PDB file of C-alpha atoms and ligand atoms in Angstrom:
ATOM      1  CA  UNK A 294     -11.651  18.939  12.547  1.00  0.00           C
ATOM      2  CA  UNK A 295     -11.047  17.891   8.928  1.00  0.00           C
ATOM      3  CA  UNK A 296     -11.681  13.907   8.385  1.00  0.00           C
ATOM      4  CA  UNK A 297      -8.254  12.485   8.224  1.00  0.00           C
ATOM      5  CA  UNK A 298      -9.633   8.599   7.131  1.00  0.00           C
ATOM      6  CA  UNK A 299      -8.017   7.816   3.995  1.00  0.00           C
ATOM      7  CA  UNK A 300      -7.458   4.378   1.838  1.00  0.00           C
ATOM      8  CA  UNK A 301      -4.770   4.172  -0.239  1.00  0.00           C
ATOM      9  CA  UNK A 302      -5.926   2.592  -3.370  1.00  0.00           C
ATOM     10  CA  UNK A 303      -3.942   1.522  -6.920  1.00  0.00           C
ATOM     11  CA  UNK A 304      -1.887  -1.258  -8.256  1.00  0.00           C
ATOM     12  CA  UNK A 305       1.076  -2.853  -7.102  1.00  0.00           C
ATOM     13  CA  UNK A 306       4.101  -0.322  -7.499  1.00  0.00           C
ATOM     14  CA  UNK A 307       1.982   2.775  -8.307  1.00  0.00           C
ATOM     15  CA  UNK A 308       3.798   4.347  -4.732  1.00  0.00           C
ATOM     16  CA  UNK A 309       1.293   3.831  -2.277  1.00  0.00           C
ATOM     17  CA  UNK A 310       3.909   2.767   0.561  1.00  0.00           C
ATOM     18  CA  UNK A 311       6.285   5.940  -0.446  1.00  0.00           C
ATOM     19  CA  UNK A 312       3.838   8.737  -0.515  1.00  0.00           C
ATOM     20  CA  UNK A 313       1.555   6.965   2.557  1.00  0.00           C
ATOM     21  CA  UNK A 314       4.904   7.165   5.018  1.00  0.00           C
ATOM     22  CA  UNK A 315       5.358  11.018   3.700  1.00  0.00           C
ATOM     23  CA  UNK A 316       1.896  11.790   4.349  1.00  0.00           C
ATOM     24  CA  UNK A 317       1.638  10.272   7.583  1.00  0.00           C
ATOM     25  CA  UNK A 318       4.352  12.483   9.123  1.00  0.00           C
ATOM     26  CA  UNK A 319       2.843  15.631   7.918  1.00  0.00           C
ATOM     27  CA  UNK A 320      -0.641  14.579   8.926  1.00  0.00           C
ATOM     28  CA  UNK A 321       0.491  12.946  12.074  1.00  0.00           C
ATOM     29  CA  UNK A 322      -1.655  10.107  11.591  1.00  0.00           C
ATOM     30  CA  UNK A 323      -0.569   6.271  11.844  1.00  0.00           C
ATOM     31  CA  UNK A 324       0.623   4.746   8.436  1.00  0.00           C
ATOM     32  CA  UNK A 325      -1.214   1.067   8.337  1.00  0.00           C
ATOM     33  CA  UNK A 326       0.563  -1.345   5.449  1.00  0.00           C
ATOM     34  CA  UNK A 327      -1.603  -4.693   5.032  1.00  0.00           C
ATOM     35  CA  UNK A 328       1.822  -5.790   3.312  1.00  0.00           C
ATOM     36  CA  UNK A 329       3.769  -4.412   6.051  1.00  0.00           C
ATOM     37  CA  UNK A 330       2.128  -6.047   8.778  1.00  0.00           C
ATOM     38  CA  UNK A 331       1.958  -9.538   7.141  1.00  0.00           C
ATOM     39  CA  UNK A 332       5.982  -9.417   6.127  1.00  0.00           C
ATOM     40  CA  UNK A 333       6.620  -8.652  10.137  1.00  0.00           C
ATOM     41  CA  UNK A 334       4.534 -11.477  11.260  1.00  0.00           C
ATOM     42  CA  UNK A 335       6.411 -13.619   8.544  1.00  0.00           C
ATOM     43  CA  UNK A 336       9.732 -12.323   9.843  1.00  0.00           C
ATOM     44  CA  UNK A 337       8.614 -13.259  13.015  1.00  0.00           C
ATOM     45  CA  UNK A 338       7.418 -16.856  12.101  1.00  0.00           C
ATOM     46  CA  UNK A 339       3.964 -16.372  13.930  1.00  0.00           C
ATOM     47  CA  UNK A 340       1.231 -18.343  13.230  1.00  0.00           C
ATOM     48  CA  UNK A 341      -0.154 -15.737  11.034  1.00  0.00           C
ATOM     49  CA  UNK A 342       3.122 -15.738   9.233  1.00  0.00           C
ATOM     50  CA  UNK A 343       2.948 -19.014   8.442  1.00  0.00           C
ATOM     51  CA  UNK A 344      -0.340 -18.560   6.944  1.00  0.00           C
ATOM     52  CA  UNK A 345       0.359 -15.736   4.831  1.00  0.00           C
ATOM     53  CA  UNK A 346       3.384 -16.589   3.381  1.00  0.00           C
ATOM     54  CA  UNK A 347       2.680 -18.872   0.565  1.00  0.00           C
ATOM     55  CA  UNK A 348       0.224 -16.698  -0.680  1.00  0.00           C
ATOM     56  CA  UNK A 349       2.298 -13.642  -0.623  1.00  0.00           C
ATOM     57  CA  UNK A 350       4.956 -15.738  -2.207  1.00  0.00           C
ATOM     58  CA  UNK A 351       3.287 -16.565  -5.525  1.00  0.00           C
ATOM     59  CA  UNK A 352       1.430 -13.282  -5.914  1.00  0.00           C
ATOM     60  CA  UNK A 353      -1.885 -14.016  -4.239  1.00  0.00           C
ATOM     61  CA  UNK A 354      -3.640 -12.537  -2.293  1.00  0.00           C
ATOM     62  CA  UNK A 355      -4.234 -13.237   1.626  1.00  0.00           C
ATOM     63  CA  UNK A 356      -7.306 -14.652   2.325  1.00  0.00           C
ATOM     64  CA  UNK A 357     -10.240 -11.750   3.184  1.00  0.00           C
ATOM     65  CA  UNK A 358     -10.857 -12.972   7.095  1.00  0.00           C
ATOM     66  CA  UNK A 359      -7.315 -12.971   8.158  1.00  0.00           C
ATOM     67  CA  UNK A 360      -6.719  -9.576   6.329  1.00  0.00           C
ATOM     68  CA  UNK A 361      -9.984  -7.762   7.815  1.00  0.00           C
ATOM     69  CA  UNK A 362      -9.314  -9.107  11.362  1.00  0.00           C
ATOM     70  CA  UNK A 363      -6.181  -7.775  11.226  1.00  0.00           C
ATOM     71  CA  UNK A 364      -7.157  -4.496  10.552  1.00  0.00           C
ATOM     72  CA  UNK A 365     -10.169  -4.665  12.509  1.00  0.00           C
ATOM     73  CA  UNK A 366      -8.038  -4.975  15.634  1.00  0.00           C
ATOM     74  CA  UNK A 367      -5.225  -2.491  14.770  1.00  0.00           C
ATOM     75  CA  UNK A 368      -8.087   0.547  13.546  1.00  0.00           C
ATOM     76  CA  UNK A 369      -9.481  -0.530  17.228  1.00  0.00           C
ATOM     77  CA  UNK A 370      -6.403   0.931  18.928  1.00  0.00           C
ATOM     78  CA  UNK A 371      -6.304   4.412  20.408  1.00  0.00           C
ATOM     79  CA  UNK A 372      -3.674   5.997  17.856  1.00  0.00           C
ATOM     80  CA  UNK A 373      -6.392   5.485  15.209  1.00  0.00           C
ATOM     81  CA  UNK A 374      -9.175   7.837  16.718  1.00  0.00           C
ATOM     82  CA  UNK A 375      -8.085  10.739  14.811  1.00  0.00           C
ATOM     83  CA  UNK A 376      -7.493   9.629  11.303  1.00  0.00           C
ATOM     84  CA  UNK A 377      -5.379   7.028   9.331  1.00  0.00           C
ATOM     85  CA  UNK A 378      -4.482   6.205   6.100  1.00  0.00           C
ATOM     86  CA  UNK A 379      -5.152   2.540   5.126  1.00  0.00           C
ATOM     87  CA  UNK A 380      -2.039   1.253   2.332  1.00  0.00           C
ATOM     88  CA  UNK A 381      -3.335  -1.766   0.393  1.00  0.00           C
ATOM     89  CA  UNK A 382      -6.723  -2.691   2.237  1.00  0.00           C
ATOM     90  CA  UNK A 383      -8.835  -3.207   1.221  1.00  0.00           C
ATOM     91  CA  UNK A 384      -8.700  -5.268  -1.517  1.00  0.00           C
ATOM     92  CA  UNK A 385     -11.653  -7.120  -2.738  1.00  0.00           C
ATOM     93  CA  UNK A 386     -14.991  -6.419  -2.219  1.00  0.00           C
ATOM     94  CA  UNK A 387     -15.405  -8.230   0.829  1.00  0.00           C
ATOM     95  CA  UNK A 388     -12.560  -5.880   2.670  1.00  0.00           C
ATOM     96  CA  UNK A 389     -14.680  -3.148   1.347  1.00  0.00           C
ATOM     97  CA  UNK A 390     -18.010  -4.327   3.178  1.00  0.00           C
ATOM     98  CA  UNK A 391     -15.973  -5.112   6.423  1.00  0.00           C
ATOM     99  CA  UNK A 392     -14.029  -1.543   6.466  1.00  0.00           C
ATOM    100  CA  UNK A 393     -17.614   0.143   6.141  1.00  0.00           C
ATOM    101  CA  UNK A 394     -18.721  -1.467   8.596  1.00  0.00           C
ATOM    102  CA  UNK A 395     -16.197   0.373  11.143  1.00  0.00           C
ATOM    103  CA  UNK A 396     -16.273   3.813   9.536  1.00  0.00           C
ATOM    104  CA  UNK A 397     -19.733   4.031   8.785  1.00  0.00           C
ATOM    105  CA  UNK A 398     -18.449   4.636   5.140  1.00  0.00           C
ATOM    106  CA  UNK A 399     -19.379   8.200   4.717  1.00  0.00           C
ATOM    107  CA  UNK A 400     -16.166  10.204   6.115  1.00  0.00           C
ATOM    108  CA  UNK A 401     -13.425   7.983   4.373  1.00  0.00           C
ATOM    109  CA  UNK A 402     -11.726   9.146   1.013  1.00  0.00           C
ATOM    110  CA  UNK A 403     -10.242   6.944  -0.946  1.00  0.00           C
ATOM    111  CA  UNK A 404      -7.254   8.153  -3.112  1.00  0.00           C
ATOM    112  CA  UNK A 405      -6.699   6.067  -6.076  1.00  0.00           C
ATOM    113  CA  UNK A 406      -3.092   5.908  -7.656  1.00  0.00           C
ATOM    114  CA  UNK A 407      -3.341   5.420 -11.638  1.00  0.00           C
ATOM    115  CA  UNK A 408      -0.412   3.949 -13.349  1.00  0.00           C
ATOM    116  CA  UNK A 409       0.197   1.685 -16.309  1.00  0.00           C
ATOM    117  CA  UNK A 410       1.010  -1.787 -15.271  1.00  0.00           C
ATOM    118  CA  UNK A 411       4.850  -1.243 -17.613  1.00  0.00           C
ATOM    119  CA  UNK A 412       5.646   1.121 -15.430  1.00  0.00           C
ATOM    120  CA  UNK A 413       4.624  -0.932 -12.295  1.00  0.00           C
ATOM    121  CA  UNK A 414       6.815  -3.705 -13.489  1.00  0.00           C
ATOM    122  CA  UNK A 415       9.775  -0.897 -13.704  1.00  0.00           C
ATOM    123  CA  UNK A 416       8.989   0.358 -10.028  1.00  0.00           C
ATOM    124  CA  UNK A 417       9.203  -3.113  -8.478  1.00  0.00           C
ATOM    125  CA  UNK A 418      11.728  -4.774  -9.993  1.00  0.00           C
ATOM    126  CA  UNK A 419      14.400  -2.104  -9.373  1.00  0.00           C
ATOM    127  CA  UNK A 420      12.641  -1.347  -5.630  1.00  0.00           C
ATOM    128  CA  UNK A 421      14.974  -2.326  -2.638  1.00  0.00           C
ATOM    129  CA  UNK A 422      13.780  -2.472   0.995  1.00  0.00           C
ATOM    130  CA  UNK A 423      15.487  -1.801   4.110  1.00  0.00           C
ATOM    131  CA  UNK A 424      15.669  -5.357   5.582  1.00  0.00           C
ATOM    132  CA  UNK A 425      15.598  -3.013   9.310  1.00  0.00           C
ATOM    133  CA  UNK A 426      13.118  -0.375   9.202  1.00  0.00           C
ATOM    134  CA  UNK A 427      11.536  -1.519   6.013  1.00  0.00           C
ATOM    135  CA  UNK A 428      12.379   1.625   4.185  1.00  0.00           C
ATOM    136  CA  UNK A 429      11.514   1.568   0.196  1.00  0.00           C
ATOM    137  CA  UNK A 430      14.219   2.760  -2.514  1.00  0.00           C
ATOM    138  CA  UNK A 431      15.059   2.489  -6.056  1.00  0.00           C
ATOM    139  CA  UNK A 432      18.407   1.139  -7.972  1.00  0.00           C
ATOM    140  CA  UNK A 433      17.522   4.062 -10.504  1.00  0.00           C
ATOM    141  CA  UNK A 434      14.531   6.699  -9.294  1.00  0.00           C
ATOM    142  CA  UNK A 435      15.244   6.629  -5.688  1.00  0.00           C
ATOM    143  CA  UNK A 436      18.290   5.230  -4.817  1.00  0.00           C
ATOM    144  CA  UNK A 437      19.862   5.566  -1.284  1.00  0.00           C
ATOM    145  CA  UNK A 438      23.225   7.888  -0.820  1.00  0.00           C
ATOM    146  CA  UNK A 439      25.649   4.379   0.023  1.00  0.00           C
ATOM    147  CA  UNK A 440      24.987   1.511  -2.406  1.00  0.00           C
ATOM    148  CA  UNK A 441      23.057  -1.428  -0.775  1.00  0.00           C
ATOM    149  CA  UNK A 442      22.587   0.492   2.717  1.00  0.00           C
ATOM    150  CA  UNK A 443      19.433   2.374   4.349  1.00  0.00           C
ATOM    151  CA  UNK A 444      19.652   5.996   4.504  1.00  0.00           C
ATOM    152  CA  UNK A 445      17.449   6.227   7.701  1.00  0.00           C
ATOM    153  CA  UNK A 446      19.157   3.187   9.629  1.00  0.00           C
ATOM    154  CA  UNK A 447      22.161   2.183   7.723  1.00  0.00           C
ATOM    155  CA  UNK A 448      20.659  -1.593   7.293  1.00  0.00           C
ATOM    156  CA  UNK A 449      21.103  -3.581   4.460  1.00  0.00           C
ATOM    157  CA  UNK A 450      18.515  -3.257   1.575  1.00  0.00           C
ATOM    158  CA  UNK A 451      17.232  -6.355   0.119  1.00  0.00           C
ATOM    159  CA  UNK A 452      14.876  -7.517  -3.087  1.00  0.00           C
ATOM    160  CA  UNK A 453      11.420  -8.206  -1.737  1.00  0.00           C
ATOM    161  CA  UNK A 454      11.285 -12.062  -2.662  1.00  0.00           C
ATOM    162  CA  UNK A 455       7.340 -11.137  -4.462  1.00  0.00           C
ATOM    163  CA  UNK A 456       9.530  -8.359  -6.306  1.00  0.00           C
ATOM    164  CA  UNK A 457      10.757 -10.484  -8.830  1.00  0.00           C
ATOM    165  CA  UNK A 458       8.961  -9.779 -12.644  1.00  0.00           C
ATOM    166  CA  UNK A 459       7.216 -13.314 -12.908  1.00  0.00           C
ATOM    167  CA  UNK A 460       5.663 -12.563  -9.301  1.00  0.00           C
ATOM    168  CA  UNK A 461       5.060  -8.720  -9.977  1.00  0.00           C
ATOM    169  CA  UNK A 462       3.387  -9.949 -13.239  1.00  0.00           C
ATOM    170  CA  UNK A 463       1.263 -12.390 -11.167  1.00  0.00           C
ATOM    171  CA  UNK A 464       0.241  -9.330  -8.485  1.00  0.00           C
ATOM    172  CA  UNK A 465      -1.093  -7.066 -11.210  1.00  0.00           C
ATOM    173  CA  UNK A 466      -3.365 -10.100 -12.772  1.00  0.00           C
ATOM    174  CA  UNK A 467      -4.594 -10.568  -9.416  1.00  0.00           C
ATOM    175  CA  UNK A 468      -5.040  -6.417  -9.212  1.00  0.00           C
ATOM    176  CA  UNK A 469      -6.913  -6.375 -12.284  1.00  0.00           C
ATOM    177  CA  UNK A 470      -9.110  -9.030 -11.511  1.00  0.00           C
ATOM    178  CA  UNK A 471     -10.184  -8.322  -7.537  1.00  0.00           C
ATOM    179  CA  UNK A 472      -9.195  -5.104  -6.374  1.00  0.00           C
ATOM    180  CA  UNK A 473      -9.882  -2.472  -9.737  1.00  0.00           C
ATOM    181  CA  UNK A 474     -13.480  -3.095  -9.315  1.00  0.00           C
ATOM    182  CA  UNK A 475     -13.027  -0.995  -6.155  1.00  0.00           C
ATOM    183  CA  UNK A 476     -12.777   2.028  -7.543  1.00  0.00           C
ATOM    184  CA  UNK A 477     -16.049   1.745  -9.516  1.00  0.00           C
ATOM    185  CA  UNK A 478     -17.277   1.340  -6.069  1.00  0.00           C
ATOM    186  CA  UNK A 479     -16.050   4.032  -4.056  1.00  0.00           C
ATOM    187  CA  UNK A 480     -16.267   6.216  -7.611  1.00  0.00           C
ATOM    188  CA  UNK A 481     -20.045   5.237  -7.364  1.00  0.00           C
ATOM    189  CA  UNK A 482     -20.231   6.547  -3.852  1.00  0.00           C
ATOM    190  CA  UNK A 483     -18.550   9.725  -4.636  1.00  0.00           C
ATOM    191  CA  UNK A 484     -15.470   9.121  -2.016  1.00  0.00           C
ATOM    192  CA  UNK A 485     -13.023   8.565  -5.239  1.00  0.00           C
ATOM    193  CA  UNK A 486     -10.155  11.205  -5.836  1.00  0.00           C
ATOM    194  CA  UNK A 487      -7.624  10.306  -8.829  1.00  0.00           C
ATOM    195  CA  UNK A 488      -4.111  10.712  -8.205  1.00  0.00           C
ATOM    196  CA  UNK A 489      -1.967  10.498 -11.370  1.00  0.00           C
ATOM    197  CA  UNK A 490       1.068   8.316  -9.895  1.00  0.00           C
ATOM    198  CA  UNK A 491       3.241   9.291 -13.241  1.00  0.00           C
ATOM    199  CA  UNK A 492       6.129  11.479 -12.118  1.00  0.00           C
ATOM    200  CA  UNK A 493       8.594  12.056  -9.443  1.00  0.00           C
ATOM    201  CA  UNK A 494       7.879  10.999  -5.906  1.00  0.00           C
ATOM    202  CA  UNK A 495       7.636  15.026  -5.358  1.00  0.00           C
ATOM    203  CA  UNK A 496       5.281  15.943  -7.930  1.00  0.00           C
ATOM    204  CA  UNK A 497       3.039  12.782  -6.804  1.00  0.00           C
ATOM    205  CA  UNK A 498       3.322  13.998  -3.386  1.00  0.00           C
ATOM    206  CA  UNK A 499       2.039  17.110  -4.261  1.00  0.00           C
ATOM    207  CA  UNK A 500      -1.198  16.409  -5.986  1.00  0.00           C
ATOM    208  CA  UNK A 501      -1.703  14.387  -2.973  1.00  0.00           C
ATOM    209  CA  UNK A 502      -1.323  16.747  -0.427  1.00  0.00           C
ATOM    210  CA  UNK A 503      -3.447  19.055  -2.508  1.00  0.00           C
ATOM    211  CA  UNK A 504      -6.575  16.119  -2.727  1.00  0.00           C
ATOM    212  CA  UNK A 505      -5.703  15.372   1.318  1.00  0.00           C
ATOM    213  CA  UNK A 506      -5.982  18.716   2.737  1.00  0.00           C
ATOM    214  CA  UNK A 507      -3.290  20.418   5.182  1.00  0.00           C
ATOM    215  CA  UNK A 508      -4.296  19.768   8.787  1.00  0.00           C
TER     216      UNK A 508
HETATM  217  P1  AP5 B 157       1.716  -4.886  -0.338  1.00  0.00           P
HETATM  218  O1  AP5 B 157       2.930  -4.775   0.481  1.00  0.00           O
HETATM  219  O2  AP5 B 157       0.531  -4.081  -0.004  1.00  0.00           O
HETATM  220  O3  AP5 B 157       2.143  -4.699  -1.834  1.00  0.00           O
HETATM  221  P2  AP5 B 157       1.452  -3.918  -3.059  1.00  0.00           P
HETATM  222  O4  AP5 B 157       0.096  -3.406  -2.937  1.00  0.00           O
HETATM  223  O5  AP5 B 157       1.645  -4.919  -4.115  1.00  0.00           O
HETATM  224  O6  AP5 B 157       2.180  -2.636  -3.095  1.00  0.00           O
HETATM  225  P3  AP5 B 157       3.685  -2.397  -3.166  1.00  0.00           P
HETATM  226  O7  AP5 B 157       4.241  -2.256  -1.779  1.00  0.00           O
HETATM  227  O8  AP5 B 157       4.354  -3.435  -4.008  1.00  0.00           O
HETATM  228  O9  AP5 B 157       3.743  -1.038  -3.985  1.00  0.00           O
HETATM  229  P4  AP5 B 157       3.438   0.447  -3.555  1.00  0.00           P
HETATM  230  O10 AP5 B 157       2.279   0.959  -4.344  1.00  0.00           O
HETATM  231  O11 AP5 B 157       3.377   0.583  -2.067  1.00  0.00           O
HETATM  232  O12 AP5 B 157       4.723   1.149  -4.140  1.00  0.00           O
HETATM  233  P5  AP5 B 157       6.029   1.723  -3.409  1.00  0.00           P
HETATM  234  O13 AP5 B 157       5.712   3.006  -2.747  1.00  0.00           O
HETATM  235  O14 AP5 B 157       6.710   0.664  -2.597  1.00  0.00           O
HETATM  236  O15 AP5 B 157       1.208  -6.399  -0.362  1.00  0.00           O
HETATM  237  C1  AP5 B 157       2.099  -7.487  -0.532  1.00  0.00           C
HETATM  238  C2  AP5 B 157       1.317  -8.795  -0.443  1.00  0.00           C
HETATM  239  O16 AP5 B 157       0.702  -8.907   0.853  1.00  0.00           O
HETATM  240  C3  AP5 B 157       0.159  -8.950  -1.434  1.00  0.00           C
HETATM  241  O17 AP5 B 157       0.601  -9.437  -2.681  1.00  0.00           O
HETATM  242  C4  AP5 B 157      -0.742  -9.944  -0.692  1.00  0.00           C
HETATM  243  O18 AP5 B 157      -0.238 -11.261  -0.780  1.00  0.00           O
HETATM  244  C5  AP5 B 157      -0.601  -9.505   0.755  1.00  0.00           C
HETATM  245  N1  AP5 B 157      -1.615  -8.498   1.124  1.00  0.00           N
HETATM  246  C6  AP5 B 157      -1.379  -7.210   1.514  1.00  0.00           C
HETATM  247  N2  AP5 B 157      -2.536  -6.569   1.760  1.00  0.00           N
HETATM  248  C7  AP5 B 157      -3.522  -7.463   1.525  1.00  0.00           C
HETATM  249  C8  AP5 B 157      -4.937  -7.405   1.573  1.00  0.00           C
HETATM  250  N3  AP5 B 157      -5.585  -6.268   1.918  1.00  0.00           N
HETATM  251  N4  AP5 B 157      -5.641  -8.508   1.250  1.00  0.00           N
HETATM  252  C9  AP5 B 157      -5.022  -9.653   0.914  1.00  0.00           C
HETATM  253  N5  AP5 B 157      -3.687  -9.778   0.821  1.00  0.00           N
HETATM  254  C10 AP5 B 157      -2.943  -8.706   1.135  1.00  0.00           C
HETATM  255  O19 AP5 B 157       6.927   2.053  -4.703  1.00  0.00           O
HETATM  256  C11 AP5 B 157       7.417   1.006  -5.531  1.00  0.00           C
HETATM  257  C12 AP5 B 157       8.827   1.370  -6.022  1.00  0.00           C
HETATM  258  O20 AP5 B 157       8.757   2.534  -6.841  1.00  0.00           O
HETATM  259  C13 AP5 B 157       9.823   1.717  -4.891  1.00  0.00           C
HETATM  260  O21 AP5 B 157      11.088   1.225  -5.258  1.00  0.00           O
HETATM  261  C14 AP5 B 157       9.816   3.251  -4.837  1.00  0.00           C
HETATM  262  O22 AP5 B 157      11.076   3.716  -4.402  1.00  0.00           O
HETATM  263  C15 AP5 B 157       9.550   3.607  -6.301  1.00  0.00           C
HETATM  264  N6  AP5 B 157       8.750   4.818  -6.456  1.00  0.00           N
HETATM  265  C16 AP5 B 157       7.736   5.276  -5.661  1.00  0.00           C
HETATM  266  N7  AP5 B 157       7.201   6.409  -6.175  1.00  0.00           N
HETATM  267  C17 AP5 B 157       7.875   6.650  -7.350  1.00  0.00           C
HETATM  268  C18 AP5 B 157       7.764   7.662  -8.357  1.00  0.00           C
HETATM  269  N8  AP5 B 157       6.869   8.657  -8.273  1.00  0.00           N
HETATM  270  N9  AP5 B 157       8.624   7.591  -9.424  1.00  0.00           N
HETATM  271  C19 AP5 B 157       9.535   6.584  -9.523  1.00  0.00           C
HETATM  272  N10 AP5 B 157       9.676   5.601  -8.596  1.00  0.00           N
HETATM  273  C20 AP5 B 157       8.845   5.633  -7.534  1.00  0.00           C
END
């Protein structure tokens, strides 16, 4: 069977979360968001929740144990035997080490999204999220069919509160500074493919599928 392990890698805004839900589907593969799984727990006022929220609030990131436990535990469940594709983790080096130390390294490819940080800053600051389901649009390149309501659940789409530009600006220091030096790494171990994240969401999507294979 073709290797379905796949980390998606690139800067905050460059459409990892859009084009790793599309992919998902059509690979039938779980869809695991670092992000996603720290806003829930925050949502939900758990103790992790707690934790992670003030550094999520000012643009930092989570620190590397609570992140790689996290994942540790939810790669360890049975939906994951097959293949999944990994959205924002890891992060820093450290993530790196841990998440090779459950694949073995050799089978995973990592797919790294390239986009200038201007248009990053466009992306977020105009991005809206379904409060609900935690569906992604945009006021201008994506925006939903009824103004300030979720095409797939009808809930009400909100401004993620680390979506504002001071915050955004923030996230991409903190990109450029721990998590670019990852794709030197998994460059240096041949498991790098470059997406060019410039484009519509369809044209993306299709020099992904191209990189990811079909089954
Ligand atoms: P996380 O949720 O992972 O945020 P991120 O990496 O900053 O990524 P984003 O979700 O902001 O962007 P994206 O690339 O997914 O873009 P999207 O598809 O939404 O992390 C949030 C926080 O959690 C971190 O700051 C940190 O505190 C913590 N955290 C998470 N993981 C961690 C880890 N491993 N270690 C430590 N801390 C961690 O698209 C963006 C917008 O652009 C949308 O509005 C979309 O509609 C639009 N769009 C998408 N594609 C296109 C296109 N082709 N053209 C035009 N618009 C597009």
């Amino acid at each position: 069977m073709t290797d379905r392990r796949f980390v998606f890698l690139g800067p905050p805004g460059a459409g990892k979360g859009t084009q790793a839900a599309r992919a998902a589907e059509r690979l039938s593969v779980p869809h695991i968001s670092t992000g996603e799984i720290l806003r829930r727990a925050v949502r939900e006022g758990t103790e992790l929740g707690r934790t992670a929220k003030g550094y999520m609030d000012r643009g930092a990131l989570v620190p590397d144990d609570v992140v790689a436990g996290i994942v540790a535990e939810r790669l360890s469940e049975p939906d994951c035997r097959d293949g999944f594709i990994l959205d924002g983790f890891p992060r820093t080096t450290p993530q790196a080490e841990a998440l090779d130390g459950r694949t073995n390294g050799a089978s995973l490819l990592v797919l790294y999204f390239d986009l200038d940080d201007e248009e990053a800053v466009e992306r977020l600051t105009g991005r809206r999220t379904c409060a609900s389901c935690g569906a992604n649009f945009h006021l201008k390149y994506m925006p939903p069919k009824v103004e300030g309501r979720c095409d797939r659940c009808g809930g009400e789409l909100v401004q993620r509160s680390d979506d504002r530009e001071e915050t955004v600006r923030e996230r991409l220091r903190v990109y450029h500074e721990q998590t670019r030096e990852l794709v030197e790494r998994y460059r240096a171990l041949g498991r790098l493919a470059e997406i060019d994240a410039n484009g519509s969401p369809e044209a993306v999507g299709a020099r992904i599928d191209a990189r990811m294979g079909d089954d």
